[in-house]
């Protein structure tokens, strides 16, 4: 019988995170202060001291505290699967593997950092975390993280998702968090947006402004971000550290690695541990996939921009569509972010990764094909990556190459079935790249 599932023993589990900043051929551009444009660090009033240290650390491995390892072991290691049935369905000589983060209690990779951020906040004597969420995956991860660590949690959820996905809100509330739709009247940033656009569908940038303002106004509260920042990407490297050992057991090494990118954390978590090999000359093609409706890496210019719409965060050097850009309401809510993790942008600048954009109807078609072959209904976000691995596997069929393809499958789509319903009943529309709105937003990016 062919083996389809690869795991790790307790002893083989990573006990440290991998910090790519130790190995980058050129250092990352610094964060800049939003007012003075001088190099700065993350604001100590918003982030745990340990996370601020991790953000700019150049130590190669950072040890995971014992208590966190215990909690992480509740769902880690996550399985690596060989997609034998999908290979047969595609009639491809390619070997397809996928690393599945959907087995976490909240159904995605986001818990890998949520629990860590709650832990370090408590270490500083903090009682409460404020955050934003798009599709609700991050909010539910932080809600569970806070409940395990013993903190309160307030979540500002992008309004379009709040309305489309009530089950995510209920999950957050079950874990004891408070969840409200953003823009809200709880903050000045929210009230300002509502006064000019009372029907605003919201965006991640807006919700970030609200959560940051909430945390700034309270001494007992830190802010938590589910993606983008260096420390978040580092917490996710458990995915890639595990996958390297798991795929080694199969006697293979990936020729192609594919992941979806919203802020870049699941993709980075999977690929970063492969970067040292790539820098030593090992050939591995690394592909980031994003929505055609919010094509940051494929179409955005490389600029210093804010992480949020109100301009409260430090400026980050990244590919951006402009911090005031509101992406069309595609169903992959977790990919509707105007910018991209500075580390991912840096790798793109250095030519170490490439990027593609896909339309939502074709990604659901690929997700349906994957579900029927593998029995997992993927979240709409990783469905973008599934489209690309299927394309690559079909190229192998034409050329006869037996490439090894690795997919980062960041989560399941059990809370996204309404999106599948829209797809199955032929109600999905593809959004063209909104040129004019991007131009408008780019005009508002600060000149640095
Ligand atoms: C949030 C989310 C994403 C997008 O965020 P990244 O930081 O780019 O990983 C992708 N997939 C799933 C399942 C998510 O929950």
Coordinates of C-alpha atoms and ligand atoms in Angstrom, one line a residue, residues 107-110 137-138 226-228 260-267 334-335 379 381-382 410-412, ligand 1:
X107 CA -9.0 25.2 11.4
X108 CA -6.0 27.2 10.2
X109 CA -2.3 28.0 10.8
X110 CA -3.1 31.2 12.7
X137 CA -9.8 32.9 11.1
X138 CA -7.4 35.2 12.9
X226 CA -2.1 37.9 12.7
X227 CA 0.3 38.3 9.8
X228 CA 2.8 40.7 8.1
X260 CA -1.3 31.7 -1.0
X261 CA -0.5 35.2 0.4
X262 CA -2.7 37.6 2.2
X263 CA -0.2 39.2 4.6
X264 CA 2.2 36.4 3.8
X265 CA 2.4 34.4 7.1
X266 CA 1.5 30.8 6.1
X267 CA 3.5 31.0 2.9
X334 CA -8.0 36.6 4.4
X335 CA -6.3 37.7 1.2
X379 CA -10.5 27.5 2.6
X381 CA -7.5 31.4 0.5
X382 CA -5.3 28.2 -0.1
X410 CA -3.3 26.7 5.3
X411 CA -6.8 25.8 6.4
X412 CA -10.2 24.1 5.8
Ligands
LIG1 C1 -5.5 34.3 7.2 C2 -5.4 33.2 6.3 C3 -4.6 33.2 5.1 C4 -3.9 34.5 4.7 O1 -3.0 35.0 5.6 P1 -1.4 34.8 5.5 O2 -0.8 35.6 6.6 O3 -1.0 35.3 4.1 O4 -1.2 33.4 5.7 C5 -4.5 32.1 4.3 N1 -5.1 31.0 4.6 C6 -5.9 30.8 5.7 C7 -6.6 29.5 6.0 C8 -6.0 31.9 6.6 O5 -6.8 31.8 7.7

